[in-house]
Every structure is written in structure tokens, then in C-alpha cells.
Coordinates of C-alpha atoms in Angstrom, one line a residue:
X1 CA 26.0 119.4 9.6
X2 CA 22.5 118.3 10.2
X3 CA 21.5 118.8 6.4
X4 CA 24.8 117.2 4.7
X5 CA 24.4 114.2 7.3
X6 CA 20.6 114.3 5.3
X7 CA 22.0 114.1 2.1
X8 CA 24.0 111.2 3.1
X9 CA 21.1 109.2 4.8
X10 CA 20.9 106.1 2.5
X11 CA 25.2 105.5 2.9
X12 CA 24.8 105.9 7.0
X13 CA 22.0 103.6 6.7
X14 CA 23.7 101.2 4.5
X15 CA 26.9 101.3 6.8
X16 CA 25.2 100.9 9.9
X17 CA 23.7 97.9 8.4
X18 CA 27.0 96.7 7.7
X19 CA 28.6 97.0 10.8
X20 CA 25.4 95.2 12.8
X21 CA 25.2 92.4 10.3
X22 CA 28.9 91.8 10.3
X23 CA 28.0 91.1 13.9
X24 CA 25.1 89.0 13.3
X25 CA 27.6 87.1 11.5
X26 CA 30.5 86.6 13.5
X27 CA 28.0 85.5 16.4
X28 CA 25.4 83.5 14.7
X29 CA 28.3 81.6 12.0
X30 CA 27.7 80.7 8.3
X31 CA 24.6 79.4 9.4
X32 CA 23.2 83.0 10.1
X33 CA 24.2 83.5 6.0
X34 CA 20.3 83.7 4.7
X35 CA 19.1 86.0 7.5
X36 CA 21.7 88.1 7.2
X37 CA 21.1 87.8 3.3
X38 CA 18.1 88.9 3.3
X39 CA 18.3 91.9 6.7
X40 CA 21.2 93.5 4.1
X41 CA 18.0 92.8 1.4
X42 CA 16.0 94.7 3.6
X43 CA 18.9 97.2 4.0
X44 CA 19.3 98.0 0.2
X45 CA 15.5 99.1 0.5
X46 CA 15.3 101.1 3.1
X47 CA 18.2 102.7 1.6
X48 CA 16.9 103.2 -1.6
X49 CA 13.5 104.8 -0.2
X50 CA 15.8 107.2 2.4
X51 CA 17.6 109.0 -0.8
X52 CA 16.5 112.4 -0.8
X53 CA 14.7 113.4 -3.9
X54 CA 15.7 116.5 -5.6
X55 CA 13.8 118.0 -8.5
X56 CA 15.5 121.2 -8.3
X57 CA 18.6 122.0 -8.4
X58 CA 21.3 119.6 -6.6
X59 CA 22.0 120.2 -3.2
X60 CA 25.5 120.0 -1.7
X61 CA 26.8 118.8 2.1
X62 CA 30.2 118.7 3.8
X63 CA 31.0 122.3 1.9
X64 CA 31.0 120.8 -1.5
X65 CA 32.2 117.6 -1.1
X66 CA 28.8 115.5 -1.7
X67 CA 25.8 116.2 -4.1
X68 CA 22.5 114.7 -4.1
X69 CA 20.6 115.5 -7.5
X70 CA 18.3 113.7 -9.3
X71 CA 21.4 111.9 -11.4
X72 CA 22.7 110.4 -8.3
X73 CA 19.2 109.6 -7.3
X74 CA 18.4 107.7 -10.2
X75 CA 22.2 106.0 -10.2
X76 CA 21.6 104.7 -6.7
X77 CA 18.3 102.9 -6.9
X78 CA 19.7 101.1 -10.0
X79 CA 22.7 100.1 -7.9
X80 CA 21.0 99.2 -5.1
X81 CA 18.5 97.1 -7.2
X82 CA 21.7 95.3 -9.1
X83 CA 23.2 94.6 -5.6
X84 CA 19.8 93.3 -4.0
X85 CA 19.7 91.1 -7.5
X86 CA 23.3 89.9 -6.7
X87 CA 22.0 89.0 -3.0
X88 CA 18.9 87.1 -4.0
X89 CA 20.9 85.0 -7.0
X90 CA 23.8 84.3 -4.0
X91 CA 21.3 82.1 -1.5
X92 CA 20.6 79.6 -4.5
X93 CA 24.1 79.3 -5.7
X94 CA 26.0 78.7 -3.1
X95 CA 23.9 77.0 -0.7
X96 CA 24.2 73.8 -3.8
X97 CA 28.2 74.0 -3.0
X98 CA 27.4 74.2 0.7
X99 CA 30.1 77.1 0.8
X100 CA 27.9 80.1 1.2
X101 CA 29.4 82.7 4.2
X102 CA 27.5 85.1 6.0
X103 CA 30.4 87.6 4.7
X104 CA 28.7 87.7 1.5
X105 CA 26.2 90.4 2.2
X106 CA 28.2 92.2 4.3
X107 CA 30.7 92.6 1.5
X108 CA 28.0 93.6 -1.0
X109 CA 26.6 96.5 1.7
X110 CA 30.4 97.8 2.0
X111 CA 30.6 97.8 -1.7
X112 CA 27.3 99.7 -2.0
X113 CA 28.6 102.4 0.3
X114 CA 31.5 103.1 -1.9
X115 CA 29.3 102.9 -4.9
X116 CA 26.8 105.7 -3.6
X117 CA 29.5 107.9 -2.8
X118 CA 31.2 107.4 -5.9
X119 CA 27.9 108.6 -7.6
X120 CA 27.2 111.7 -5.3
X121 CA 31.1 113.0 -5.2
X122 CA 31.6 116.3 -6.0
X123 CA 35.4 116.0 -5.3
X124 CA 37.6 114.3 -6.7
X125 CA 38.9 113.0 -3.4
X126 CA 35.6 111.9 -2.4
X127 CA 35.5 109.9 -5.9
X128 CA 38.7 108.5 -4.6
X129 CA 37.0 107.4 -1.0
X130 CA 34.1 106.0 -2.7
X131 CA 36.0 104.1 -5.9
X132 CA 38.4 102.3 -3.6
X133 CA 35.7 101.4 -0.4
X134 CA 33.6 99.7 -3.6
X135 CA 37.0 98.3 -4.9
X136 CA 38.5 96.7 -1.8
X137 CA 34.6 94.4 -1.2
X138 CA 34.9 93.6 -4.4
X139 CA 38.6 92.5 -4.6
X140 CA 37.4 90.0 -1.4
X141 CA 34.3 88.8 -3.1
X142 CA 36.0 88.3 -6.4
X143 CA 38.0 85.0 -4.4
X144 CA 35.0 84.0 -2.7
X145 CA 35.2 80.5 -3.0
X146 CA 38.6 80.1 -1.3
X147 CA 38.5 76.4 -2.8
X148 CA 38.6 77.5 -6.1
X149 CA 42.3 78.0 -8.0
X150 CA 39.8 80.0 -10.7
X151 CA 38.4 82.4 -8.0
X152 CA 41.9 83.0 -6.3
X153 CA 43.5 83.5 -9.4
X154 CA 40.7 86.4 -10.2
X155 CA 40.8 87.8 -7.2
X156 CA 44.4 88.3 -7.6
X157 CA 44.6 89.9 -11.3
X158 CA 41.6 92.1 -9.7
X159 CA 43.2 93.1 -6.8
X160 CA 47.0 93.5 -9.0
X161 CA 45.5 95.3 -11.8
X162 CA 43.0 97.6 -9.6
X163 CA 45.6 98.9 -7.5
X164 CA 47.5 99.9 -10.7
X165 CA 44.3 101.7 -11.9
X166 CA 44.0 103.3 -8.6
X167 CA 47.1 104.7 -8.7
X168 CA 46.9 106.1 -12.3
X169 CA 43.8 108.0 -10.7
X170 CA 45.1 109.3 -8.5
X171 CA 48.0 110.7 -10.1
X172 CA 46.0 112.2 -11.8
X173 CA 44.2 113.8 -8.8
X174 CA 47.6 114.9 -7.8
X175 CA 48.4 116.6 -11.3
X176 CA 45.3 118.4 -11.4
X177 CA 45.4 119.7 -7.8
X178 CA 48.8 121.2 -8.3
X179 CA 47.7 122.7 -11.8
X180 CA 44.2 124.4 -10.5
X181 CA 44.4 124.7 -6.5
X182 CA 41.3 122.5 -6.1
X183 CA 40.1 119.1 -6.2
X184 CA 36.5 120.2 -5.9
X185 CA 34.6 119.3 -9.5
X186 CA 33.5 123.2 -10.1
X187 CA 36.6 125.1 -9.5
X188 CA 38.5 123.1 -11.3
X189 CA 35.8 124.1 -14.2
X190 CA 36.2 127.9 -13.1
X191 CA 40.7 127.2 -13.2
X192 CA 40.3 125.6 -16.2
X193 CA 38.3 128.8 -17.8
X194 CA 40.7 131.2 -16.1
X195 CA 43.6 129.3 -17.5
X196 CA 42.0 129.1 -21.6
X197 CA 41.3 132.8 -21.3
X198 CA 44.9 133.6 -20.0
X199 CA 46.6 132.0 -23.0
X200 CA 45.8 128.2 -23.6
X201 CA 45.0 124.8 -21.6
X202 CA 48.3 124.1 -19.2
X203 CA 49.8 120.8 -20.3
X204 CA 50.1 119.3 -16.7
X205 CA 46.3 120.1 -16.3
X206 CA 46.1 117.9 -19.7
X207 CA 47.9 115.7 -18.5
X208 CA 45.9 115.3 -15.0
X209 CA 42.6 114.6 -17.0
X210 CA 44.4 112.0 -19.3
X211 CA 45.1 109.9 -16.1
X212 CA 41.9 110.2 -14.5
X213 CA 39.7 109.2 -17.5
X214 CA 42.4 106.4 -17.5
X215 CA 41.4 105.0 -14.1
X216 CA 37.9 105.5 -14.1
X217 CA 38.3 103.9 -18.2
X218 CA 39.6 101.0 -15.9
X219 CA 36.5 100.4 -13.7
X220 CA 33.8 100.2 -16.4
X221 CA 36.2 98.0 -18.2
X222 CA 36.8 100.1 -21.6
X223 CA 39.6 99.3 -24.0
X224 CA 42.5 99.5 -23.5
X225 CA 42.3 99.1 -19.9
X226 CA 39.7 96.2 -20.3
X227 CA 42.4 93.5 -19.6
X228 CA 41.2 92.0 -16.4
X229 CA 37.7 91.7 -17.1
X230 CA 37.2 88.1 -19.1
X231 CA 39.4 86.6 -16.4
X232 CA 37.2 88.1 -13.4
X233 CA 33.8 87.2 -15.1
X234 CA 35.1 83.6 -15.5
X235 CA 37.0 83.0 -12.5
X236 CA 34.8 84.5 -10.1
X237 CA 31.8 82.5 -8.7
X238 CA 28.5 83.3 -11.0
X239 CA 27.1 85.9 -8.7
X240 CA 29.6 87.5 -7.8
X241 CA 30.4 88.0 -11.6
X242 CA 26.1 88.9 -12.1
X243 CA 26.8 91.9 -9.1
X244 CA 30.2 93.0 -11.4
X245 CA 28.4 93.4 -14.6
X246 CA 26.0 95.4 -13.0
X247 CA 26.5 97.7 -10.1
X248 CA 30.1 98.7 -10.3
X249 CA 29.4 99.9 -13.7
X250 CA 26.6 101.9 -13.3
X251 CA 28.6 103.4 -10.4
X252 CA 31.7 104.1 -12.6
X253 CA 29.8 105.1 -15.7
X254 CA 28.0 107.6 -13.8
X255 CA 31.0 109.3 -12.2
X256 CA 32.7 109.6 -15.5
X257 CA 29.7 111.2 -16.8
X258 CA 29.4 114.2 -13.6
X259 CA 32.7 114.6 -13.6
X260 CA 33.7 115.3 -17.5
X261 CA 30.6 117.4 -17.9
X262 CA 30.9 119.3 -14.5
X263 CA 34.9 119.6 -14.0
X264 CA 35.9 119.6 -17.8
X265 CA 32.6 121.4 -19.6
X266 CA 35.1 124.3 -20.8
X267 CA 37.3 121.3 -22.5
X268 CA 35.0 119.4 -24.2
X269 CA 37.0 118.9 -27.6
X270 CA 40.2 118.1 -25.7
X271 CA 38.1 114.6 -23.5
X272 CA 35.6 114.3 -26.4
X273 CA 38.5 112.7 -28.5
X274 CA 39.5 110.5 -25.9
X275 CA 36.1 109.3 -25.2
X276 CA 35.7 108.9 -29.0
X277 CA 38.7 107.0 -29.4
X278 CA 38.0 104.5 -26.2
X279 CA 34.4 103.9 -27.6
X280 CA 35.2 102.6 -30.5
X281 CA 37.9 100.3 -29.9
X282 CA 35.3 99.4 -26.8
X283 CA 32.9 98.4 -29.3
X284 CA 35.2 96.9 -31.6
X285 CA 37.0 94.5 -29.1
X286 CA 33.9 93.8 -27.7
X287 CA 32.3 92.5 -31.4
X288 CA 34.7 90.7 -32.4
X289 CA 36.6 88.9 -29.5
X290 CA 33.2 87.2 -28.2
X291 CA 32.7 85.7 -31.5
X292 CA 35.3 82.7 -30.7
X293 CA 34.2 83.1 -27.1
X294 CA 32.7 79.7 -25.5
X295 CA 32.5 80.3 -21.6
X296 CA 29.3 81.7 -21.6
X297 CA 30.7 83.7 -18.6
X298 CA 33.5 85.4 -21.0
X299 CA 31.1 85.8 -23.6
X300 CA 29.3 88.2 -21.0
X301 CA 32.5 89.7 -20.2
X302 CA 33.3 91.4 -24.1
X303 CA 29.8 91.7 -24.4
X304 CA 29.8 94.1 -21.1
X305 CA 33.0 95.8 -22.8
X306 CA 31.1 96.4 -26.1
X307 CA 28.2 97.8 -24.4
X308 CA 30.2 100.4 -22.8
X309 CA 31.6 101.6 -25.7
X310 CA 27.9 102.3 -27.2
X311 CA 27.0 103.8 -23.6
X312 CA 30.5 106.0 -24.3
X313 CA 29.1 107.3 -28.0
X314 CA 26.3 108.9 -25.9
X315 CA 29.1 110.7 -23.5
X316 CA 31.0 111.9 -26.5
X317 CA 27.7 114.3 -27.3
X318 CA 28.7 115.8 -25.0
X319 CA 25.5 117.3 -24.4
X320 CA 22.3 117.2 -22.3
X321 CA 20.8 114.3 -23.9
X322 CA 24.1 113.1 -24.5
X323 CA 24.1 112.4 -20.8
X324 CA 20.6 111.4 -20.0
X325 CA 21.4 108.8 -22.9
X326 CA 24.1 107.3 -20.8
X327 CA 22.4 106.9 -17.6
X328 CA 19.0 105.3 -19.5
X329 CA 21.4 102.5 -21.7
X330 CA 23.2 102.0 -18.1
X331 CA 20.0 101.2 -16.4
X332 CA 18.6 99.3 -19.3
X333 CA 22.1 97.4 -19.4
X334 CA 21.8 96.3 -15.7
X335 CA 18.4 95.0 -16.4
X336 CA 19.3 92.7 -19.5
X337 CA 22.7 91.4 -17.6
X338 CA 21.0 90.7 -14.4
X339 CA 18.1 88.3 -16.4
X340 CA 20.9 86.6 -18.4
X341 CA 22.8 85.8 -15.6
X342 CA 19.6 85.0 -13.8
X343 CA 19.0 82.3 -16.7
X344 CA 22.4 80.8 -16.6
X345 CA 22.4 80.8 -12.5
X346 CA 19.1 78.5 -12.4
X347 CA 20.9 76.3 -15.1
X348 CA 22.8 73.0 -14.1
X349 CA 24.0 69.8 -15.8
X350 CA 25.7 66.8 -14.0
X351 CA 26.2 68.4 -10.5
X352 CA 27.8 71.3 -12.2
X353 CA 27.0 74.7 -13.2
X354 CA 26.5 75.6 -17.0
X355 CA 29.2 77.6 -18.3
X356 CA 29.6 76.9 -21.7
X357 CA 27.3 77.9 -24.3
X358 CA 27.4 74.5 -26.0
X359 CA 25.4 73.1 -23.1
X360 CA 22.4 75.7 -23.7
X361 CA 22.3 73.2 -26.8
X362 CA 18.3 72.2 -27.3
X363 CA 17.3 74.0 -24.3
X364 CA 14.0 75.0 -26.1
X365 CA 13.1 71.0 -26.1
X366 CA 13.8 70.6 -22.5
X367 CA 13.0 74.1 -21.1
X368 CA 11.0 75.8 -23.2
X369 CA 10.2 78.8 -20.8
X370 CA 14.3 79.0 -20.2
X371 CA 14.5 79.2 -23.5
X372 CA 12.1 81.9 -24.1
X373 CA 13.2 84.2 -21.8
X374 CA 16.9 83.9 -22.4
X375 CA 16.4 84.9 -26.1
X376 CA 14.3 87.6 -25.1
X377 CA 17.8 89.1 -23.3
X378 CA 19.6 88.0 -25.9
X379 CA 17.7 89.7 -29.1
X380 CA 18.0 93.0 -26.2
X381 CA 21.4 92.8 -26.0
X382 CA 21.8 92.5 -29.8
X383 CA 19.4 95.6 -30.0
X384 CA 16.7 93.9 -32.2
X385 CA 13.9 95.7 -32.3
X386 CA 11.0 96.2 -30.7
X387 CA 13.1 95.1 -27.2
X388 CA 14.6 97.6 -24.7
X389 CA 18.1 97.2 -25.9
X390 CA 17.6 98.7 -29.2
X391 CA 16.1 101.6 -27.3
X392 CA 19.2 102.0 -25.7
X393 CA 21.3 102.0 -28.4
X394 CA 18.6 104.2 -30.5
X395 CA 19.0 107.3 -27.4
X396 CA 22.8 106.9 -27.4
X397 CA 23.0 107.2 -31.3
X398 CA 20.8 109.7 -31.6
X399 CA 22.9 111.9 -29.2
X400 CA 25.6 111.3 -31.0
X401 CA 23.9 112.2 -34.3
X402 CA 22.6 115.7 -32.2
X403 CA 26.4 116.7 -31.7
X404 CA 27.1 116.1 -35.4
X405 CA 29.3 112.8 -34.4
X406 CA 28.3 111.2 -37.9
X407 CA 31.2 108.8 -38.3
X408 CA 31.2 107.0 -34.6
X409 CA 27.7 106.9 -34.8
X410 CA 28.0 104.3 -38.4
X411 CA 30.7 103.0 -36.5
X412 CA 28.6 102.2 -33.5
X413 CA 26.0 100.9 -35.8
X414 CA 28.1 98.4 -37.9
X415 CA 29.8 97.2 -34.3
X416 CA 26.3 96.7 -33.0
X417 CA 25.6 94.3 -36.1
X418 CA 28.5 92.2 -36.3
X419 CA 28.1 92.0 -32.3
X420 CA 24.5 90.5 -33.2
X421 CA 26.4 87.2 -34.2
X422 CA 27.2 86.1 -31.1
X423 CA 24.6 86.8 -29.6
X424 CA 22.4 85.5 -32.4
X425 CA 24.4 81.7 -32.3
X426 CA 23.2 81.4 -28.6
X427 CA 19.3 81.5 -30.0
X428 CA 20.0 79.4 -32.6
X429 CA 22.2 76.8 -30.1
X430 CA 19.2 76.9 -28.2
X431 CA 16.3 76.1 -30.4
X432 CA 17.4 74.3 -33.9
X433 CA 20.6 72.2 -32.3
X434 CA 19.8 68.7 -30.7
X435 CA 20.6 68.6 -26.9
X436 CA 24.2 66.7 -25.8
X437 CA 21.9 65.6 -22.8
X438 CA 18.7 66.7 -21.5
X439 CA 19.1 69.5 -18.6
X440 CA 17.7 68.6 -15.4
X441 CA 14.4 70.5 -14.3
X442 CA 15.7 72.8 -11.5
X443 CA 13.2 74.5 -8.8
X444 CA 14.0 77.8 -9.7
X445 CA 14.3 80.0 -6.4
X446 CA 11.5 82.7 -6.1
X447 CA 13.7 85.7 -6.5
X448 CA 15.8 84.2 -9.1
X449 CA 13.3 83.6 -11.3
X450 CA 11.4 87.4 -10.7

């Protein structure tokens, strides 16, 4: 008990946290909001520094129900640095509105929890645990600003459609319980052998991965079940929508990747077509609905679904590298979102926040340092050369290219250039269009601006 209670160190840490700092906040009010802020800060450190590092081979706790590996190690300190990001961009945003609760962090520590056991789950269950602790903070933090019809109205379709998604997963649990006799990842590999040398793939077990790629599809926001994510990333306050283009994803992506190439490795061909098919129309939704796109906020949002289609070409290797191609774009990903939204955060005009990408108009005349960094994440995101983006896409491809997956590789390619557009028109907004009005110098907060 001792050494799977080890293994879970950083989640005990980060709930403990929680629990004392929801405290802290119920005694000390809103006006405890930046201590606590920056204690759960503190938390998401210590945290990240208490995961135990395996370079062998992983090690498992509560009889199979939790790994720690080097996968989940690496997963984990990305989250944990997306959700510290999330923290620090909070304490300038909201203390503007004056509307910043010391619930915030609290929410973001709960949501961590669910997020590290989502990475480390062995069991399909303890996916389950971990998906919906993660889900239920982020349902709350979604409607944030209880003044706002936008954010309540986000919350909502978050909290409507999730549930659905939830429920598709775990039908699917269900289905391939009752068709293999486990829910842990590695006998359901070791059924699903038995069952293809015995005479052919049972249709229920089929059936049971159809639905659980479906939820998970749901939680990194990949077509078709992409529906809720432009209205979230708008309607939700700014860092809240910075912590769900980050965190949750690398979270979600990750699971998907341990558990098609741990539970299913004897199935590849069968969840290699659906991954195919879900990649590119990923991609392609993703290029061409941002094009007419003028909330810079929903502009982020296909942009986010586009990029997980190109992380999703590396998972349809199927291979090694295929995998290790996924985690490096996801980590890369977190890092270009969190300085773009970082840009748009420290942005204001009038008393109100810039959301459209018609008021990044001329920003090189009034900000040229803005301006400089912003097109730096945005050539990345495009994957222009010699920034990290096109790295990412360049490992993913060449995965791809490894397993022989010629066509969706030129498919990812020509999706990756049309997708350049938008991204493009932001640059060219920014330094060969005339301001509307000149944007206010802002003091950008320490952290924000790091």
C-alpha cells in the first residue's frame, strides 16, 4: 500500500492542497483570492517535483489500477505547468473586473487531480474517475463569471454536451467489460488476442472501443464530436478558455495514446481507421472554419481542433515514434497556446478586453514588442519554419510517413497550408493595416509576460 500510495504522491499532494486552500478560502473570503492563487502555485510545484521518475520500466500501484512511467511523468509536468500558467494569467484578469473568487485555484487543483489520474490510469475505470473529477472543475470554472449570459450559457453546453460524452464512455466501458472480463488496460489486450486466435474480433468488443474512442474523441475536441468547443472558448472568461486549450488536452490526448497502444495493440488496423478518419476531418474543419472566424477566442478554438488532428496523424502510426510524436506536438502545442493567449490577456481597448482580431489592427505601431512576440506564435502555429511548430508537425508526419500512411500524411500537409491563412491574416492585421485606435500601454503582470 506504502508503494502505490508513492506512486500517487503528486495527486495526494495536489488534493490535500485542495481541501486546505478551499479553507483558506471560505475563512479568509475573496479577499484571500491571490494568496490562495499563488499557495495552489506553489502546490502545482511541489507536485510536479514529488512525481516519481521512472526510467525503467513503469511501475504499477493499487494492483494495476495506476502506472507511473516516464509517459505519465512527462504528461504531468506539462499539465501542471499549463494549469500554474492558467493561475498566474487569472490574478491580472480578473482582478480588472473586480470579480476574481478565491474558488478559482481551488477549482484548477481539483481539476489537476483528475487530470494526473487520467494520465497514470491503467484501468479503464480509473480513466473514468480521473476524466470526470477534471470534467466536473471544469464544468464550474467554464461559468465563472456568474454575471456573464456568455459564461453561463458555456458552462451549460459544457456541462449538457460532457455528460453526453461521459456517458458514450462509459458505455463503452460497459461493453468491453462484459465482452473480455476486465477493465484493466492489459487483459483486455491478452482477451482481445485470445479472442482473434479463437476465430475473429467479437462485434460487441468492436463495438466497446468504437464508443470509448468516441468519448475520449470528445475531450480533445476532434471532429465530429468537436461541437462545443467554439462556444466554450468564446463564452468562457479568457483564462479559463487559456487553461482549456492547454491542460485538458494534454490530459486527454495522452490517455487516448496509453490506452489504444496498451489495451488495443493486437487491433491496430481495426482503431487505426478510425483515428485516420477523425484526423482528417479534424484537420479539415479546423482549416477551413477559422478562415471566416473573427473572435480571436474562436479562431483559437478550430485552430485547437486542427491541431489535434495533426497530433492524431502521429497516433495513426501506430508505432513507437508514432507515440512519442504525439506527446512532443502536445507539449509543444501547450506552449504556443499558452503565449498567444498570454498576448491577448495583457491586451485591452476602451475598458474592455480584445476579442476580435480586427482590434490587433496596427499593433506593431503601438506595441511593437506585442507584436513581435504574437507573430512569433503565430508563424509556430502555422508551422513555418525554423519555429517549434513546424517541428511538431515535422515528428508527427514523419511517423506517419514511417508506417507507410502516404495519403494522410499529403493530406495533413495541404491542411497545414491552407490553415496558414488565418493564421497568416493576423500578422499581416498586425503590421501593414492602420490602427482603428491606438491600444492603451498596459503594465503587463510579471508572470503574464514570462
Amino acid at each position: 500500500m506504502l508503494d502505490s500510495l508513492h506512486l500517487t504522491l503528486p495527486e495526494i499532494i495536489l488534493s490535500t492542497a485542495a481541501l486546505a486552500l478551499l479553507l483558506v478560502a471560505a475563512w479568509g473570503g475573496d479577499r484571500s483570492a491571490r494568496l490562495v492563487t499563488w499557495l495552489a502555485i506553489a502546490a502545482l510545484a511541489a507536485a510536479a517535483i514529488a512525481i516519481p521518475g521512472y526510467r525503467g520500466g513503469p511501475a504499477y500501484g493499487f494492483g494495476g489500477l495506476f502506472v507511473s512511467d516516464a509517459f505519465a511523468t512527462f504528461a504531468k509536468v506539462v499539465i501542471y505547468i499549463g494549469a500554474a500558467a492558467a493561475l498566474v494569467a487569472a490574478t491580472g484578469w480578473f482582478s480588472r473586473d473586480g470579480d476574481y473568487k478565491a474558488e478559482y485555484p481551488v477549482l484548477i487543483l481539483l481539476s489537476a487531480v483528475g487530470m494526473g489520474m487520467m494520465v497514470s490510469a491503467a484501468d479503464l475505470l480509473t480513466l473514468y474517475v480521473g476524466l470526470e473529477l477534471q470534467s466536473l472543475a471544469a464544468y464550474v470554472l467554464a461559468s465563472f463569471q456568474r454575471q456573464d449570459t456568455r459564461s453561463a450559457e458555456a458552462g451549460l453546453k459544457y456541462f449538457v454536451l460532457g455528460a453526453l460524452a461521459s456517458g458514450i464512455l462509459l458505455y463503452g466501458i460497459s461493453l468491453l467489460y462484459g465482452f473480455t472480463g476486465s477493465t484493466l488496460f492489459g487483459d483486455i489486450a491478452v482477451s482481445i488476442a485470445s479472442q482473434k486466435a479463437g476465430g475473429g474480433l467479437s462485434n460487441g468488443t468492436l463495438f466497446g472501443l468504437v464508443f470509448v474512442l468516441a468519448g475520449i474523441a470528445f475531450k480533445v475536441s476532434a471532429v465530429p464530436f468537436h461541437m462545443w468547443t467554439p462556444d466554450v472558448y468564446e463564452g468562457a472568461p479568457t483564462p479559463v478558455t487559456t487553461f482549456f486549450a492547454t491542460a485538458p488536452k494534454i490530459a486527454a490526448m495522452a490517455i487516448l495514446v496509453r490506452v489504444v497502444v496498451i489495451a488495443f495493440p493486437g487491433i491496430a488496423n481495426d482503431w487505426r481507421q478510425i483515428i485516420t478518419f477523425v484526423s482528417i476531418a479534424s484537420m479539415a474543419l479546423g482549416a477551413f472554419a477559422a478562415i471566416g472566424q473573427n473572435n480571436f477566442k474562436r479562431l483559437m478554438a478550430y485552430s485547437s481542433i486542427g491541431n489535434m488532428g495533426y497530433t492524431l496523424v502521429g497516433l495513426a502510426a501506430g508505432t513507437v515514434e508514432g507515440a512519442q510524436s504525439v506527446i512532443v506536438y502536445m507539449a509543444i502545442y501547450v506552449v504556443m497556446t499558452l503565449g498567444t493567449f498570454a498576448a491577448i490577456l495583457s491586451m485591452r481597448r476602451g475598458g474592455k478586453a480584445v476579442e476580435t482580431i480586427g482590434d490587433l489592427a496596427g499593433l506593431a505601431r503601438t506595441d511593437a514588442a506585442m507584436a513581435f512576440f504574437l507573430a512569433a506564435m503565430m508563424f509556430s502555429l502555422a508551422g513555418v519554419p525554423p519555429f517549434a511548430g513546424f517541428f511538431a508537425k515535422f515528428y508527427v508526419f514523419r511517423a506517419a510517413m514511417g508506417s507507410n500512411l502516404i495519403a494522410l500524411t499529403i493530406i495533413g500537409v495541404l491542411n497545414s497550408a491552407i490553415a496558414s491563412y488565418y493564421y497568416l491574416r493576423v500578422i499581416i492585421l498586425m503590421y501593414m493595416r492602420e490602427p482603428r485606435e491606438e491600444l492603451p500601454a498596459i503594465r503587463i503582470p510579471a508572470g503574464v509576460g514570462i
